[in-house]
Each structure stands twice: as structure tokens, then as C-alpha cells.
Short mmCIF file of C-alpha atoms in Angstrom, two decimals:
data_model
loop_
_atom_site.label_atom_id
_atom_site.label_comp_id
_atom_site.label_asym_id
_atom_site.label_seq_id
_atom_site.Cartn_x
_atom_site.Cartn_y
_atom_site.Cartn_z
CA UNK A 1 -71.42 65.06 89.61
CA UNK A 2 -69.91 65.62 86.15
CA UNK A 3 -66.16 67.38 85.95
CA UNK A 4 -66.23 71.10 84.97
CA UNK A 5 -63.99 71.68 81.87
CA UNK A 6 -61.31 74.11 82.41
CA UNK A 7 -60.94 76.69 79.53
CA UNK A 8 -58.36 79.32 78.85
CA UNK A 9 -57.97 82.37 76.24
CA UNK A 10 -56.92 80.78 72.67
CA UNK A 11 -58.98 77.91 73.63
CA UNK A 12 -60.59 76.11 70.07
CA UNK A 13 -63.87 74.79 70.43
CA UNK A 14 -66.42 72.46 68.15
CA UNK A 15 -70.09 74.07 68.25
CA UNK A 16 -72.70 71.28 67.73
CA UNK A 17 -75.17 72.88 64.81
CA UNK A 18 -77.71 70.41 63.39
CA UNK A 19 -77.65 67.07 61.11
CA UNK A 20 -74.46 66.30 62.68
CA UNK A 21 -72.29 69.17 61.91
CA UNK A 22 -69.95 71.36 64.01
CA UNK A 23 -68.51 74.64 63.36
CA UNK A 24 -65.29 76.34 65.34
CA UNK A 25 -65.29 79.15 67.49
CA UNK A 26 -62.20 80.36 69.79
CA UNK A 27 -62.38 82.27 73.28
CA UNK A 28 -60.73 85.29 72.84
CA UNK A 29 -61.51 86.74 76.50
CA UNK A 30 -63.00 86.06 79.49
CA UNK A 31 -64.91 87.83 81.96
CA UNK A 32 -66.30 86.40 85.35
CA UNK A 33 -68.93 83.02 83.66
CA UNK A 34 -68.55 84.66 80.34
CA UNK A 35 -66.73 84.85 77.01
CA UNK A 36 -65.74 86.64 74.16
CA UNK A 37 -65.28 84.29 71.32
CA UNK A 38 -65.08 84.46 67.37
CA UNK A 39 -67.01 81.81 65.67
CA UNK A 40 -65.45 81.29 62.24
CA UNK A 41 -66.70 81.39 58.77
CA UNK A 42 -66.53 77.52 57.41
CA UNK A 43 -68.28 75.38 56.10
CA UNK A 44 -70.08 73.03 58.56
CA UNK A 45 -68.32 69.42 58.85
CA UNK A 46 -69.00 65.83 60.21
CA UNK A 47 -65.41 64.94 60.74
CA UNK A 48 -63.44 68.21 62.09
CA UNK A 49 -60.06 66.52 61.32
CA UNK A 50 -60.02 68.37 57.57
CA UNK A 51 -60.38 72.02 59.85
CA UNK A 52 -57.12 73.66 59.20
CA UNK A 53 -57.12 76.55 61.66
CA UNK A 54 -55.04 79.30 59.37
CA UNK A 55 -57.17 78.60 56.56
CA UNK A 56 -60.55 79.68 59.23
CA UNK A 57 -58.49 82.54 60.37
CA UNK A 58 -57.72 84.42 56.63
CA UNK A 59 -61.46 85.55 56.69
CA UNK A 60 -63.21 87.56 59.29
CA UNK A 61 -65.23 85.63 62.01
CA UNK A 62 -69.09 85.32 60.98
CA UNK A 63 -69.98 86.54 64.50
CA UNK A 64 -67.81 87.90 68.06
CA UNK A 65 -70.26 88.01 70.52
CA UNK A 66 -70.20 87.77 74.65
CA UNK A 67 -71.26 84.49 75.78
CA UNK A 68 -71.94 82.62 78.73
CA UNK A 69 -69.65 79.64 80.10
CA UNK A 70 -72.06 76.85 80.56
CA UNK A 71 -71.41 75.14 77.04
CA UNK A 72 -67.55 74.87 77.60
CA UNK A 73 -67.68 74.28 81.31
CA UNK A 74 -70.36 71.20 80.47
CA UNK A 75 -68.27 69.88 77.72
CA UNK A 76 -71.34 70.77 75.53
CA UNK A 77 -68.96 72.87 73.33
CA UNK A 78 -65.84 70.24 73.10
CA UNK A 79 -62.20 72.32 73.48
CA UNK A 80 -60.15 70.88 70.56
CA UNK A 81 -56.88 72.88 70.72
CA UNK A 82 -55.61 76.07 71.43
CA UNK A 83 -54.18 79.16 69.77
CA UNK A 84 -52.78 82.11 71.92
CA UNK A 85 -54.05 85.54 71.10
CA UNK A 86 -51.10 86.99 69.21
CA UNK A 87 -52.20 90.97 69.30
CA UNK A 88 -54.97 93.30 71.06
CA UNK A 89 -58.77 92.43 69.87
CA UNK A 90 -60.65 94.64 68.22
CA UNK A 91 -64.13 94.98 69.90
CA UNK A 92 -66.59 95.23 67.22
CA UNK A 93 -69.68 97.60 67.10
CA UNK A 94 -72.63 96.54 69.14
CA UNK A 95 -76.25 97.19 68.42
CA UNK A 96 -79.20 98.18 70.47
CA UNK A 97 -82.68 99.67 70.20
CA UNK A 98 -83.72 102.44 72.74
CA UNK A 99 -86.57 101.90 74.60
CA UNK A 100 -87.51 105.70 74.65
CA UNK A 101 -86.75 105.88 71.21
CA UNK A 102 -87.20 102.77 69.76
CA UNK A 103 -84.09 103.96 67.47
CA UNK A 104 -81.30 101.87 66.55
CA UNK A 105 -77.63 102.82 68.00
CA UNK A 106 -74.24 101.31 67.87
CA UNK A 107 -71.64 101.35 70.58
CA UNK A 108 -68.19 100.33 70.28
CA UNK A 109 -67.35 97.02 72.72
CA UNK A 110 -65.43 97.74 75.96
CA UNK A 111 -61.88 95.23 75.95
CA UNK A 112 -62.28 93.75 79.39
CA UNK A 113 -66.32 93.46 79.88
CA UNK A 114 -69.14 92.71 77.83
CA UNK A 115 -70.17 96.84 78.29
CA UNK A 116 -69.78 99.35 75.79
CA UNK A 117 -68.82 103.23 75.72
CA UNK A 118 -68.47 106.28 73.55
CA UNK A 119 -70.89 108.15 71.96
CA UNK A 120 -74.51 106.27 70.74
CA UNK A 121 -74.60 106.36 67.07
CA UNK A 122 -77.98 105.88 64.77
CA UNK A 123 -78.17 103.39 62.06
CA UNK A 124 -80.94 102.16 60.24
CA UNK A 125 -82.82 98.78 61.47
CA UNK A 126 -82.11 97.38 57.95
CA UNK A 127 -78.22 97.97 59.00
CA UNK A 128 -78.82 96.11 62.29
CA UNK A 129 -77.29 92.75 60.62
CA UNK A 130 -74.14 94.24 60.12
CA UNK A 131 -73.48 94.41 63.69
CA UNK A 132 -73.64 91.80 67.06
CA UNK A 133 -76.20 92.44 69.02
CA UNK A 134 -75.79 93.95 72.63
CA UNK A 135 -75.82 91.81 75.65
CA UNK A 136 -75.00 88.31 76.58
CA UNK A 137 -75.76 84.97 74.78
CA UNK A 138 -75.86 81.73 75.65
CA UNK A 139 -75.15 78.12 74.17
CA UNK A 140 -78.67 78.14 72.16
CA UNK A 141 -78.74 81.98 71.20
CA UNK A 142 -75.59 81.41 69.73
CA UNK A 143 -76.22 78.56 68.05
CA UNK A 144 -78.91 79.62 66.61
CA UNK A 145 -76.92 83.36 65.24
CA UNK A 146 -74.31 80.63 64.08
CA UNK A 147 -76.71 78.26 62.13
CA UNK A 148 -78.23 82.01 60.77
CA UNK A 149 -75.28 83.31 59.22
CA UNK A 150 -73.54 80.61 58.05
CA UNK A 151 -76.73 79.89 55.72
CA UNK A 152 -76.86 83.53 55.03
CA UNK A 153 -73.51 83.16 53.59
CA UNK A 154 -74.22 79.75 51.76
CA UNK A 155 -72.08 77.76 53.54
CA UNK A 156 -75.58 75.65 55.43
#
């Protein structure tokens, strides 16, 4: 039976896209099998010695989303340093469509859970990519949101 990683807040992690090239996230919380982590906006590289964490940092992360653990715990998602979470997160805005509805509402993420709360408020579906999508994601979904914006933003 293979070892299960152990992984900690601040932990750094390579994500494996395609044509062998990795980007970086970081876990920022955990909760129960899950994660919170910030996967930054870089461009995609062979050889991840050149990543220079406080350069990835200056920018804003391409996507904070929930996650679950199986990636990190499999050593599917390699843990290549770690950085301690200096101040409180901010929990972005988290989209969802209502199934009564079928309008489009943001809620603000809770700190310790992958729930949100406050008041439901309406945006436009066209405004839906300006926001993470509710719920919980796993090593492929995330991937695949990675690999998405990253050539949104020119940098795939």
C-alpha cells in the first residue's frame, strides 16, 4: 500500500497540466478531506526550479477554490515547500445558479468550511467567470479550471 503524504496549511504544491508542464498552487486551509488553496497566475514550466514564490504572490491567484485531498495525499500533486499564512484569508465570492430560478447568485465564502452565508446576490451569467464556482472540486475539475484560465490569460 502506497504512503499517504502528510500536508499542512502554507504547504506549496506542483499541479501536473499537460505537455509536461506544472503550475503552483498553495493550501491555504483545510477542512475534514478538503482544501482551500490558491493556484497562482504563472506561466506553465518544465523545470519548476526558475519559480520564485514572491514573484507568484505580487498578482492575485487565477483561481481559490475548495478542493478535495486525494491529489496531495497520493503524491499526485507533489508538496515542494512551504509558506505560512501570514494574515486572515479573504474568502472570495462564490457562484451558483438556483434551481427554482435558474438565476445566477453570489455568496461570500465561509473562513472555516467550504459553505457560504449572507445575503444571495444576482449577477448576470456573462459575470459568472468572474467568480469560483460553488461546491467542491477535485484533482481533474481543477485541473481542468487551471489549464482554462491560464490560457484565458495567455500564459498556455
Amino acid at each position: 500500500m502506497a504512503k499517504r503524504i502528510r500536508y499542512k496549511v502554507g504547504d506549496i504544491f506542483l499541479v501536473p497540466l499537460e505537455d509536461n508542464l506544472n503550475g503552483v498552487g498553495r493550501i491555504l486551509k483545510i477542512n475534514q478531506a478538503t482544501v482551500f488553496m490558491e493556484l497562482y497566475r504563472i506561466k506553465p514550466m518544465v523545470d519548476i526550479s526558475g519559480f520564485i514564490y514572491d514573484e507568484a504572490v505580487k498578482e492575485k491567484p487565477i483561481v481559490m477554490t475548495w478542493c478535495y485531498d486525494d491529489a496531495l495525499r497520493k503524491g499526485i500533486w507533489e508538496i515542494i515547500d512551504n509558506k505560512p499564512i501570514e494574515k486572515e484569508i479573504d474568502m472570495p465570492f462564490f457562484w451558483t445558479q438556483d434551481a427554482g430560478d435558474k438565476r445566477y447568485y453570489i455568496r461570500k465564502g465561509e473562513k472555516d468550511s467550504h459553505e457560504t452565508y449572507g445575503e444571495r446576490i444576482e449577477i448576470a451569467k456573462e459575470d459568472i467567470n468572474k467568480y469560483e464556482s460553488y461546491g467542491i472540486g477535485n484533482e481533474i475539475s481543477e485541473k481542468n479550471r487551471y489549464i482554462k484560465r491560464l490560457r484565458e490569460s495567455g500564459l498556455m
